[in-house]
PDB file of C-alpha atoms in Angstrom:
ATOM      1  CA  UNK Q 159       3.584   0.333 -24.328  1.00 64.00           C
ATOM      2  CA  UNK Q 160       3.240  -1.594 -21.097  1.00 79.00           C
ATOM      3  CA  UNK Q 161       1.378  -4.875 -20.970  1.00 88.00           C
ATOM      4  CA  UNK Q 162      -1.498  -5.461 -19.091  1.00 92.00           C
ATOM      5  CA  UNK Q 163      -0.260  -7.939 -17.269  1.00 94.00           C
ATOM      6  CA  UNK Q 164       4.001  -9.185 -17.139  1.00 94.00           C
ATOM      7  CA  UNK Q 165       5.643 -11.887 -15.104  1.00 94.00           C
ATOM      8  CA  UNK Q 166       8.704 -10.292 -13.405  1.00 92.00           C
ATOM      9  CA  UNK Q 167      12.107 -11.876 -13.116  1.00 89.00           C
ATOM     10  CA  UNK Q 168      15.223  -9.872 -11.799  1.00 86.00           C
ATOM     11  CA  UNK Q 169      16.017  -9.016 -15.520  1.00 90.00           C
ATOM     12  CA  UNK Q 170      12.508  -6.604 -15.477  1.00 91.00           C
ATOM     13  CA  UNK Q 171      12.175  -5.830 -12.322  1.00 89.00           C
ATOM     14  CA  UNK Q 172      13.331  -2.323 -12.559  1.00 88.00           C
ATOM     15  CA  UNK Q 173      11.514  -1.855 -15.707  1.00 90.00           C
ATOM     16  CA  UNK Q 174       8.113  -2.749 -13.810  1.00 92.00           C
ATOM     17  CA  UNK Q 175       9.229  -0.054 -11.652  1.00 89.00           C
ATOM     18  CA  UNK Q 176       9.684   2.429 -14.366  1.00 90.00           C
ATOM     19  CA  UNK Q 177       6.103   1.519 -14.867  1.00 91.00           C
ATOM     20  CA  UNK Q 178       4.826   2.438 -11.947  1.00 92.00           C
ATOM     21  CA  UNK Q 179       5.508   6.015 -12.032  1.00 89.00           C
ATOM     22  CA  UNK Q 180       2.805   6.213 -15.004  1.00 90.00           C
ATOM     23  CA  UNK Q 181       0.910   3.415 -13.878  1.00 93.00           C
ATOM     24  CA  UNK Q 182      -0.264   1.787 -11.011  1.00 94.00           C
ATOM     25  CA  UNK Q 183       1.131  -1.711 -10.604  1.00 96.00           C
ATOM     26  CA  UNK Q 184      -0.250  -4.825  -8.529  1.00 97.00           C
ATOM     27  CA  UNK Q 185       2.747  -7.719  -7.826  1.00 96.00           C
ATOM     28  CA  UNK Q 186       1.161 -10.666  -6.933  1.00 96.00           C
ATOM     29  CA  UNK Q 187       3.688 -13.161  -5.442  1.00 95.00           C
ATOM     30  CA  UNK Q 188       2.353 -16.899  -5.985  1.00 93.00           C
ATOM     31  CA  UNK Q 189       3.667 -20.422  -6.840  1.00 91.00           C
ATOM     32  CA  UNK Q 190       2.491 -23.276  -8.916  1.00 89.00           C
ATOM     33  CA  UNK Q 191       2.385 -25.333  -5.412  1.00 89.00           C
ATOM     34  CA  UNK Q 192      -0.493 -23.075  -3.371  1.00 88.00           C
ATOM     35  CA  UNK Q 193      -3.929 -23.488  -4.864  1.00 89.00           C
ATOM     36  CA  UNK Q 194      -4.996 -19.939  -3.389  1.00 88.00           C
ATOM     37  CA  UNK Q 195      -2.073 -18.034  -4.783  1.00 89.00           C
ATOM     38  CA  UNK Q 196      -2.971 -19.453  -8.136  1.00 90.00           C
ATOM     39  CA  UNK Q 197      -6.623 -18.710  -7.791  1.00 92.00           C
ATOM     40  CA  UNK Q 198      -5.275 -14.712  -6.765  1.00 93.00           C
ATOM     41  CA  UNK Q 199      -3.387 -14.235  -9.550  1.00 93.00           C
ATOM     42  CA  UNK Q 200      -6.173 -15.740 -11.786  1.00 94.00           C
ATOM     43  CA  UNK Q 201      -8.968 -13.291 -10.006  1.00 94.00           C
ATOM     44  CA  UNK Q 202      -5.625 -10.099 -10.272  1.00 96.00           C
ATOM     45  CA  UNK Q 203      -5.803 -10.722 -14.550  1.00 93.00           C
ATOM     46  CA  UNK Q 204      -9.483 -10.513 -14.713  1.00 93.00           C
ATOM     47  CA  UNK Q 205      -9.449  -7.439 -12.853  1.00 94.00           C
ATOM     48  CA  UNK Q 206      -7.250  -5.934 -14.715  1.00 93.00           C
ATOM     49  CA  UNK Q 207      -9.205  -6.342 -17.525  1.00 92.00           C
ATOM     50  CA  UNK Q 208     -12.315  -5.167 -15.908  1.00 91.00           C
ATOM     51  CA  UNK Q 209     -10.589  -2.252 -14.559  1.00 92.00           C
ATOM     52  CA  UNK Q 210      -9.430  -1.181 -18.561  1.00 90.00           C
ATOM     53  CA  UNK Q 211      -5.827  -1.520 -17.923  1.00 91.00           C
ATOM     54  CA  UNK Q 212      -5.588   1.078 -14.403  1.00 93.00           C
ATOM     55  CA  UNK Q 213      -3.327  -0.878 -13.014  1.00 96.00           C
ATOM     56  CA  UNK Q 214      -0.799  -3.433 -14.267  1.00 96.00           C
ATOM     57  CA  UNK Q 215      -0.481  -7.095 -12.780  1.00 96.00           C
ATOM     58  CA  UNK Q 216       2.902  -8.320 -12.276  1.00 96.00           C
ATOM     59  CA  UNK Q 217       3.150 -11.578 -11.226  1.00 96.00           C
ATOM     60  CA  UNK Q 218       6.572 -13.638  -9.714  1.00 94.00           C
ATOM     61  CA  UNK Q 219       6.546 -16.593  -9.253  1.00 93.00           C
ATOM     62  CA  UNK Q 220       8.651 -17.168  -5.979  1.00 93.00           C
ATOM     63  CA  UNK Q 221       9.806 -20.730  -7.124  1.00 91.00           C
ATOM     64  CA  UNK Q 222      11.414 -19.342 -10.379  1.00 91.00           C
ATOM     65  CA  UNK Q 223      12.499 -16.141  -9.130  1.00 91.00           C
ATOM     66  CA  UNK Q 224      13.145 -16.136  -5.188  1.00 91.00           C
ATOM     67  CA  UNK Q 225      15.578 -13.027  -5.904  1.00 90.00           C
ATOM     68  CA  UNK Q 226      12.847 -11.018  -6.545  1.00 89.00           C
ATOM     69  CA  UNK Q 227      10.191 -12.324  -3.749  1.00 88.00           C
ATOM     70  CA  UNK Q 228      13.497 -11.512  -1.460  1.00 87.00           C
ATOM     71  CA  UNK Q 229      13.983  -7.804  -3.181  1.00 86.00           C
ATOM     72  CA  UNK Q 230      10.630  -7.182  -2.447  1.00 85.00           C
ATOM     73  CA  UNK Q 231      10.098  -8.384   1.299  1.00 82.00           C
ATOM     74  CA  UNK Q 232       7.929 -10.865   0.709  1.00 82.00           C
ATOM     75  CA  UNK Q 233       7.604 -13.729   3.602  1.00 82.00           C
ATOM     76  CA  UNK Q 234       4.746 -15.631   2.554  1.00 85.00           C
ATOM     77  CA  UNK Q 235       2.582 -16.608  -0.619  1.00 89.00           C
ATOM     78  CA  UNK Q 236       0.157 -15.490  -2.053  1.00 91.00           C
ATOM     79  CA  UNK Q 237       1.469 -11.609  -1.062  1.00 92.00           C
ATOM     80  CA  UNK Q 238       0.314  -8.721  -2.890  1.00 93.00           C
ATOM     81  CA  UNK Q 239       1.994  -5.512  -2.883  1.00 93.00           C
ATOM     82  CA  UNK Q 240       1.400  -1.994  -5.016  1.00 92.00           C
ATOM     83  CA  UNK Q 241       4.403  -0.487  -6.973  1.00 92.00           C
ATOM     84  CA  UNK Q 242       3.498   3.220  -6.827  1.00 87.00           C
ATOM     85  CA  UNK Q 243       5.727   5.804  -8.665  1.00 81.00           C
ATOM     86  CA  UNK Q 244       8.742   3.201  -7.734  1.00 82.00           C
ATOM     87  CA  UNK Q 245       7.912   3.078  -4.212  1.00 83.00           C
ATOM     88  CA  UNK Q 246       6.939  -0.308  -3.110  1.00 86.00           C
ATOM     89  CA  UNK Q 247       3.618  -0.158  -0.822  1.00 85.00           C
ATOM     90  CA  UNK Q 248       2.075  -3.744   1.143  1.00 85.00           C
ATOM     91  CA  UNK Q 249      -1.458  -4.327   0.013  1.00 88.00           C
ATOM     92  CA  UNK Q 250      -2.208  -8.190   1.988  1.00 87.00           C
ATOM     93  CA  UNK Q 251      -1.056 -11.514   2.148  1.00 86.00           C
ATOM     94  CA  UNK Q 252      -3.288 -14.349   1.537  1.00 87.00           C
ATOM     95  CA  UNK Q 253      -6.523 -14.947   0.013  1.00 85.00           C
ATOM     96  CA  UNK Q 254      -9.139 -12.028  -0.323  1.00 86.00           C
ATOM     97  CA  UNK Q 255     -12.885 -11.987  -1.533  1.00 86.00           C
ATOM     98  CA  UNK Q 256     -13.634 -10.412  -4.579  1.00 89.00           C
ATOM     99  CA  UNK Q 257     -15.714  -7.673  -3.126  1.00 86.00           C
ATOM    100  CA  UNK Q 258     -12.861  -6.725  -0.872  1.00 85.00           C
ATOM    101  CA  UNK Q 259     -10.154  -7.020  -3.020  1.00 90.00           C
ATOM    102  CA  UNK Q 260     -12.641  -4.549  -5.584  1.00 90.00           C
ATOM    103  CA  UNK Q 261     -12.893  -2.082  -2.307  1.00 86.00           C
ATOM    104  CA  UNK Q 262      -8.587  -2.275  -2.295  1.00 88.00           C
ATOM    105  CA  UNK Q 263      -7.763  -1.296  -5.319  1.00 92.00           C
ATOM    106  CA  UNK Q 264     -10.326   1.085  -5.364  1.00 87.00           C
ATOM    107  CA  UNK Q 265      -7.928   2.791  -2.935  1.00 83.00           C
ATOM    108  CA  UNK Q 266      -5.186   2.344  -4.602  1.00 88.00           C
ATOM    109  CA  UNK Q 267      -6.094   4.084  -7.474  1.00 89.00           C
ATOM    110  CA  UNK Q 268      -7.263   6.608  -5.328  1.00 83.00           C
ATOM    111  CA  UNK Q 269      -3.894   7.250  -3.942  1.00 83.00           C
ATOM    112  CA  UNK Q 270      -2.618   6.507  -7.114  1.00 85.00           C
ATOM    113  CA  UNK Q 271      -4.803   9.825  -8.582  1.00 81.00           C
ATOM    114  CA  UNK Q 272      -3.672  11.741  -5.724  1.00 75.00           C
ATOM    115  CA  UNK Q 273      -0.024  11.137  -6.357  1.00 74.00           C
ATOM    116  CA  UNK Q 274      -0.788  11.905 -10.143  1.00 78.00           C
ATOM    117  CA  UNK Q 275      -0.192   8.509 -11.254  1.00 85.00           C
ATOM    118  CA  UNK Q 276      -3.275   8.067 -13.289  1.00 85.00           C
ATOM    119  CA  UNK Q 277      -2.146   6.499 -16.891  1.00 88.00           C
ATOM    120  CA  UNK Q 278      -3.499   2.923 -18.351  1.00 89.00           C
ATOM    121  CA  UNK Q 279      -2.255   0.304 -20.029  1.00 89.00           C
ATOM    122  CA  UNK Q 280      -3.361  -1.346 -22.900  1.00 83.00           C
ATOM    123  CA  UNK Q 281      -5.716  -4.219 -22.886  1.00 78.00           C
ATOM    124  CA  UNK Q 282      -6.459  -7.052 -25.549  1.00 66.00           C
ATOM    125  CA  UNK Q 283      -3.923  -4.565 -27.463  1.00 47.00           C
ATOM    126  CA  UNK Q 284      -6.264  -1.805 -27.550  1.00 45.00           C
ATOM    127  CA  UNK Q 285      -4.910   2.013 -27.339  1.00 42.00           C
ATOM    128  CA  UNK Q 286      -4.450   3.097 -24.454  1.00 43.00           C
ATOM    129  CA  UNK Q 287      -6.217   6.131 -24.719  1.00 42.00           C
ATOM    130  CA  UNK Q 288      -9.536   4.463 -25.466  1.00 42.00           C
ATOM    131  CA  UNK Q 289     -10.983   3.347 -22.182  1.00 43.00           C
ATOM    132  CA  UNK Q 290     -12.281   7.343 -21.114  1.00 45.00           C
ATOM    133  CA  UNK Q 291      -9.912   8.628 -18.155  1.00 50.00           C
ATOM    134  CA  UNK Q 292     -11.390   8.486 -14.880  1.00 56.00           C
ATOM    135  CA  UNK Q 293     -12.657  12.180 -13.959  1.00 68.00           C
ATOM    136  CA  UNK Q 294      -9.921  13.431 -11.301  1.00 74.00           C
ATOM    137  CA  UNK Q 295     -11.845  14.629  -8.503  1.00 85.00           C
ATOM    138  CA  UNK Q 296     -10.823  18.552  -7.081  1.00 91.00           C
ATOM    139  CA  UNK Q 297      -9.802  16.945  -4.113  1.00 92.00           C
ATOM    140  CA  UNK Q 298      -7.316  14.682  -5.980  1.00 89.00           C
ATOM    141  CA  UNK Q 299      -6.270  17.279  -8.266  1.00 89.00           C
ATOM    142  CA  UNK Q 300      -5.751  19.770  -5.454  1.00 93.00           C
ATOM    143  CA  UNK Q 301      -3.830  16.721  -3.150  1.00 91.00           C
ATOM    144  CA  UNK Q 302      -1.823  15.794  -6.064  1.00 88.00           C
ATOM    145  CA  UNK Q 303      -0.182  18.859  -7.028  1.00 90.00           C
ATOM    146  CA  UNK Q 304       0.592  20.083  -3.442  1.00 90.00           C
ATOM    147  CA  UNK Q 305       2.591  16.495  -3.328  1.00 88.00           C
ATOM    148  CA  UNK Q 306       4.136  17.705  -6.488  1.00 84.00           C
ATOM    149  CA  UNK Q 307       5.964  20.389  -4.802  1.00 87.00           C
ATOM    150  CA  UNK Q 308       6.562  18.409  -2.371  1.00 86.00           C
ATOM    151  CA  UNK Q 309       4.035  19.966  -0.093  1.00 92.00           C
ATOM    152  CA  UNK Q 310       2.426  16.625   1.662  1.00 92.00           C
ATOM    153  CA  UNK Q 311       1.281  19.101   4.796  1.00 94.00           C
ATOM    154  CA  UNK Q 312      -1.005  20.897   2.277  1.00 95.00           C
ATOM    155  CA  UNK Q 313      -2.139  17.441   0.738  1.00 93.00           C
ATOM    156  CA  UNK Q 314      -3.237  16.582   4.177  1.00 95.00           C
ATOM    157  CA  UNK Q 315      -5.276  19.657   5.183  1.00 96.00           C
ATOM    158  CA  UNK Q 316      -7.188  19.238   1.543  1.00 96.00           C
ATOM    159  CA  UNK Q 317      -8.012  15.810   2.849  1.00 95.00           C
ATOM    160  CA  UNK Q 318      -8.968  16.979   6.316  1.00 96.00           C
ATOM    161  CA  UNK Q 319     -11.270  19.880   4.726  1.00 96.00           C
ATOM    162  CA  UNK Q 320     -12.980  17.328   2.590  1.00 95.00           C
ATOM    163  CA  UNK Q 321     -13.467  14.803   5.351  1.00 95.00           C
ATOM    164  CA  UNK Q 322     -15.285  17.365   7.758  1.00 95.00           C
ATOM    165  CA  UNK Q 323     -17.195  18.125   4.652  1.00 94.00           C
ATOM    166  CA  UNK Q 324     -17.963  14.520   4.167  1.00 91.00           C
ATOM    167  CA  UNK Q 325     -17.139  12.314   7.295  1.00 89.00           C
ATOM    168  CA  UNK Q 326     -18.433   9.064   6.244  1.00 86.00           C
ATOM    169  CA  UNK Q 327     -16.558   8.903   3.493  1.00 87.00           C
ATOM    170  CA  UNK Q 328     -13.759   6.179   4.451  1.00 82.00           C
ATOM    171  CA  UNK Q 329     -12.138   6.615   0.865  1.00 83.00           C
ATOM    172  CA  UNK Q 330     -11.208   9.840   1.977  1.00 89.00           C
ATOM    173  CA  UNK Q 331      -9.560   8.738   5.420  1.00 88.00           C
ATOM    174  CA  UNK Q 332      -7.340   6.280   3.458  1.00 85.00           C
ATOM    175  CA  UNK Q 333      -6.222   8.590   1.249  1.00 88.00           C
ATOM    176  CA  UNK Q 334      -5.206  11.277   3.684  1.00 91.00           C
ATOM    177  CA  UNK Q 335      -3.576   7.668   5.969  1.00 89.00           C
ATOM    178  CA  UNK Q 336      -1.748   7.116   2.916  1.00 85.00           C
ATOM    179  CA  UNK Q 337       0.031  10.483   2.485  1.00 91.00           C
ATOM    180  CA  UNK Q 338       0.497  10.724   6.108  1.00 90.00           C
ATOM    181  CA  UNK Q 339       2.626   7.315   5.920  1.00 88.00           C
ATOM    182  CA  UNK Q 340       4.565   9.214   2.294  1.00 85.00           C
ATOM    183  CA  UNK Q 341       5.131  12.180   4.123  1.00 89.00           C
ATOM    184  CA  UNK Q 342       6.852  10.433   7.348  1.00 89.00           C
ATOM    185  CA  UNK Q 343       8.838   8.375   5.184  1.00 86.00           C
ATOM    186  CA  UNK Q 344       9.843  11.108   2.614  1.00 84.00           C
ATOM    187  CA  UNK Q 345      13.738  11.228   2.419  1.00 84.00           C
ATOM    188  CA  UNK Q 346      14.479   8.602   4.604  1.00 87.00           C
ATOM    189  CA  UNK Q 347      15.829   5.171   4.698  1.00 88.00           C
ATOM    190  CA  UNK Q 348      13.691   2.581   5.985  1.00 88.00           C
ATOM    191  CA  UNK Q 349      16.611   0.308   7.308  1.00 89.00           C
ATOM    192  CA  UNK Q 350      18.078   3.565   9.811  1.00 92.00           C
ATOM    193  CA  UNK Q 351      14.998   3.654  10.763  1.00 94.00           C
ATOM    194  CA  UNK Q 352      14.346  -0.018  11.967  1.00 94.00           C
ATOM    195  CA  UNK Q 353      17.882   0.101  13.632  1.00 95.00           C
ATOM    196  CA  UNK Q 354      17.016   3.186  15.108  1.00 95.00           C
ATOM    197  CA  UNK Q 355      13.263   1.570  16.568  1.00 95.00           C
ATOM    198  CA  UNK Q 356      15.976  -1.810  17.465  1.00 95.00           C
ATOM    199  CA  UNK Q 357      18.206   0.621  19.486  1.00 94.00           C
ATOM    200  CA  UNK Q 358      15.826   2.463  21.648  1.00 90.00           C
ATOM    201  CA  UNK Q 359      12.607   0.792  22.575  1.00 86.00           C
ATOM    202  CA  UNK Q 360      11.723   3.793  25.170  1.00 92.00           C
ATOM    203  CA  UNK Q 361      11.323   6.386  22.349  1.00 95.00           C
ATOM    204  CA  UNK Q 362       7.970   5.615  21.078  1.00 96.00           C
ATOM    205  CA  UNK Q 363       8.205   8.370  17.824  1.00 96.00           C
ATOM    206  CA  UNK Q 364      10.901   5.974  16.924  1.00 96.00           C
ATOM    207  CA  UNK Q 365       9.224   2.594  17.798  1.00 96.00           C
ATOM    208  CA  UNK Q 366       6.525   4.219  15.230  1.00 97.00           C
ATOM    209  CA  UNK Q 367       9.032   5.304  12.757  1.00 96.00           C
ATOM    210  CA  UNK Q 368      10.119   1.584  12.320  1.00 95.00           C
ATOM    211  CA  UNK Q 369       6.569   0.508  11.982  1.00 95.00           C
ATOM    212  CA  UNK Q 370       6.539   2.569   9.261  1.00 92.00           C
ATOM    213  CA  UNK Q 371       9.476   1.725   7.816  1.00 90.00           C
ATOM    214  CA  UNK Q 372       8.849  -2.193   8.254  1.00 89.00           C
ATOM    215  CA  UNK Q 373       5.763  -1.281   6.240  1.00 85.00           C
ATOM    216  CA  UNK Q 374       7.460   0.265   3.704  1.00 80.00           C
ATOM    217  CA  UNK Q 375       9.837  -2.979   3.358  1.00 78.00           C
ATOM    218  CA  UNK Q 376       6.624  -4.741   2.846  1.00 74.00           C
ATOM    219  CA  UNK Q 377       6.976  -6.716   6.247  1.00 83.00           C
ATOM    220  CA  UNK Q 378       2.717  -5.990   6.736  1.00 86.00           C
ATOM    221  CA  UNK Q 379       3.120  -8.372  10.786  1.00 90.00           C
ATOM    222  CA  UNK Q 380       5.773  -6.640  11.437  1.00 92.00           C
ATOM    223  CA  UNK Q 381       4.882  -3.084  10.987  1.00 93.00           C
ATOM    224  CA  UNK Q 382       1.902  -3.528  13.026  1.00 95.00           C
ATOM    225  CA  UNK Q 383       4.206  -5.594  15.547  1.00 96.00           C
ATOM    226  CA  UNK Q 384       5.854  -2.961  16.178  1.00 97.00           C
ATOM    227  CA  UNK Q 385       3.035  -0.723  16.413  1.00 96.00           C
ATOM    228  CA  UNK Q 386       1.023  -2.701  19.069  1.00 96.00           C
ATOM    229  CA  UNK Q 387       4.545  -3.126  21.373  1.00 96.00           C
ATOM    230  CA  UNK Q 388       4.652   1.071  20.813  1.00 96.00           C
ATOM    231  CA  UNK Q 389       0.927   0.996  22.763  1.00 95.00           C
ATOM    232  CA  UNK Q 390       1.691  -2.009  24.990  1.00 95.00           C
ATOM    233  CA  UNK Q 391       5.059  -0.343  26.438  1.00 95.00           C
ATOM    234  CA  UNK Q 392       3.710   3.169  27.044  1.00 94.00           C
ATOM    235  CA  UNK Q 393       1.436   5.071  29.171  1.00 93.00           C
ATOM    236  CA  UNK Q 394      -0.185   8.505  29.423  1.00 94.00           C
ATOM    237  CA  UNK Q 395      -0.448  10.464  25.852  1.00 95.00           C
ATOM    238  CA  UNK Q 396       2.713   8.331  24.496  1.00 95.00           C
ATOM    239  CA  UNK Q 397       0.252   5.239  24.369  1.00 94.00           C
ATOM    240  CA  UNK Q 398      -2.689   7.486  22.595  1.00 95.00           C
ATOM    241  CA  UNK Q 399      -0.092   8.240  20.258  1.00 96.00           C
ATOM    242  CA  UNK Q 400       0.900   4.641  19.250  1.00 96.00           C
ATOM    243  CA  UNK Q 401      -2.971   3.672  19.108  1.00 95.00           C
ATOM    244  CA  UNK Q 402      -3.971   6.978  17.163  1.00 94.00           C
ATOM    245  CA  UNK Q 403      -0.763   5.588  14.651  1.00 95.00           C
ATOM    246  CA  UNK Q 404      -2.074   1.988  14.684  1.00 94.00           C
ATOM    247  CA  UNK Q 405      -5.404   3.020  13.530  1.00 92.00           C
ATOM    248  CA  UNK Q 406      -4.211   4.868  10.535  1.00 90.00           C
ATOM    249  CA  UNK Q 407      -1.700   1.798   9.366  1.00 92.00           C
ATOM    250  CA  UNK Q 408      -4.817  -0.103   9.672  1.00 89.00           C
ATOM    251  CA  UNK Q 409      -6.312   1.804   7.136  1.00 84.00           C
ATOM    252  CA  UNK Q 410      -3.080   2.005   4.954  1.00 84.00           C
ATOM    253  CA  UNK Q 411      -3.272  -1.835   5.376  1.00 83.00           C
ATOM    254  CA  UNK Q 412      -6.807  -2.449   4.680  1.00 79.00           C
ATOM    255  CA  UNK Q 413      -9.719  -2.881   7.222  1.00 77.00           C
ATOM    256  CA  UNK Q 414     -10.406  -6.295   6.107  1.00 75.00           C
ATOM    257  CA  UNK Q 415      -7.514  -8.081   5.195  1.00 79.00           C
ATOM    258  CA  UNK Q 416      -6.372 -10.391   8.103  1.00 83.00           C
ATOM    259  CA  UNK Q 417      -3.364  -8.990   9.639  1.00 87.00           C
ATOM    260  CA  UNK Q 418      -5.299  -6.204  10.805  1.00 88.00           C
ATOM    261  CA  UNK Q 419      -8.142  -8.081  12.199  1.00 88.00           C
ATOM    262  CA  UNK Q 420      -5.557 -10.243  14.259  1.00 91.00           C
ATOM    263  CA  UNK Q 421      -3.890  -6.613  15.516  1.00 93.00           C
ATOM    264  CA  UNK Q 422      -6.985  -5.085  16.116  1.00 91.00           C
ATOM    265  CA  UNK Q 423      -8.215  -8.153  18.185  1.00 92.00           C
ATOM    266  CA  UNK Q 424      -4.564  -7.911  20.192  1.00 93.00           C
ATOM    267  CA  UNK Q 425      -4.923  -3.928  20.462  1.00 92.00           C
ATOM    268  CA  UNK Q 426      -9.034  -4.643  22.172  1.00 91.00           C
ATOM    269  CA  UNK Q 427      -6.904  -7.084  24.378  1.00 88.00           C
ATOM    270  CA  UNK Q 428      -4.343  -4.387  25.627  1.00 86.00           C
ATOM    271  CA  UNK Q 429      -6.620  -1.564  25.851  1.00 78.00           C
ATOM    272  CA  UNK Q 430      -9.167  -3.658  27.726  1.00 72.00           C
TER     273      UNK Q 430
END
């Protein structure tokens, strides 16, 4: 069985991954030499205990394993990025409070449920089946299999059916962000896709596509980089576009963490 939390080097790196399709993991990338990276991955293990082994922690340790901080995008410690059914996904870099790093991986387990990834690990070496499964909600049980046949269109319209039901729920709108961002990058290859953005900076579906894609690298400022020049370099409906696409990364990203903050303070600044 998996642990509840590993360190990763490039000899397990793929086996984390292998992980992840049952499991949700959390990669925390710190070093010895940053007090708050050390003080993330500290706060990471006791949540993983407290959350009875729903996700795994897998730390690296950039100093000992740069290979891997460099597989996985990273460009600045502490990082901390989701491993979700092999697909890598940027949660935030730097330090987070408690209560909001609670409200992230609340998400991520919601995403997690709705992409049928719902297994535990064990913790203090108890079986995994004895923490009680979380109850899958219809929602996520009707979201999750359409993405199971590969239907992300009908994943989305259970998500937009349960948000009129319940606007105010914001879990919902993350959820529905989240396989929104799956279901553009479904099949393709992230790299095409940032030359493609690189080659024509007129075509704003492509300018988003890269965002996208620079998210899915785990490059968090420069998905949303891109984004913001998409709404700075347009006009008309082209700009709604980009800002209508900026406000759901923001979401993907997390409201709070900083990187949004900054972009949503530059996107004020360009609207206004």
């Amino acid at each position: 069985p998996a642990p509840l939390v590993v360190d990763i080097d490039a000899t397990n790196l793929r086996d984390v991954a292998e992980v992840s399709t049952q499991v949700p993991v959390v990669v925390v990338l710190h070093t010895p030499r940053s007090q708050a990276s050390t003080e993330l991955a500290c706060l990471l293990e006791k949540l993983a205990t407290e959350y009875g082994g729903r996700f795994e922690l897998a730390r690296v340790d950039v100093d000992a394993a740069p290979e891997v901080a460099q597989a996985l995008q990273a460009t600045a410690v502490p990082t901390a990025i989701a491993l979700l059914a092999g697909q890598p996904m940027p949660l935030f870099q730097g330090a987070m409070p408690e209560d909001q790093l609670r409200g992230l991986l609340d998400q991520l387990l919601q995403v997690a449920a709705a992409n049928g990834v719902t297994g535990r690990v064990a913790v203090d070496g108890a079986p995994e089946a004895e923490p009680a499964e979380p109850e899958e909600t219809e929602v996520e049980r009707e979201a999750r299999e359409a993405i199971e046949r590969g239907d992300f269109d009908a994943a989305i319209e259970v998500y937009d059916h349960a948000i009129a039901q319940n606007p105010g729920d914001d879990q919902l709108k993350v959820a529905r962000d989240q396989i929104r961002m799956l279901a553009r990058m479904d099949g393709k290859d992230p790299n095409a896709l940032l030359a493609a953005a690189d080659a024509d900076g007129a075509d704003v579906e492509a300018q988003l596509a890269g965002a996208d894609a620079a998210l899915a690298l785990g490059d968090v400022n420069g998905a949303l980089g891109r984004a913001l020049e998409a709404v700075r370099s347009h006009s008309g409906q082209e700009r709604e576009t980009a800002r209508v696409r900026l406000l759901q990364l923001f979401d993907v990203i997390g409201q709070q963490t900083p990187e949004v903050a900054r972009a949503r303070r530059q996107l004020a600044t360009l609207l206004f």
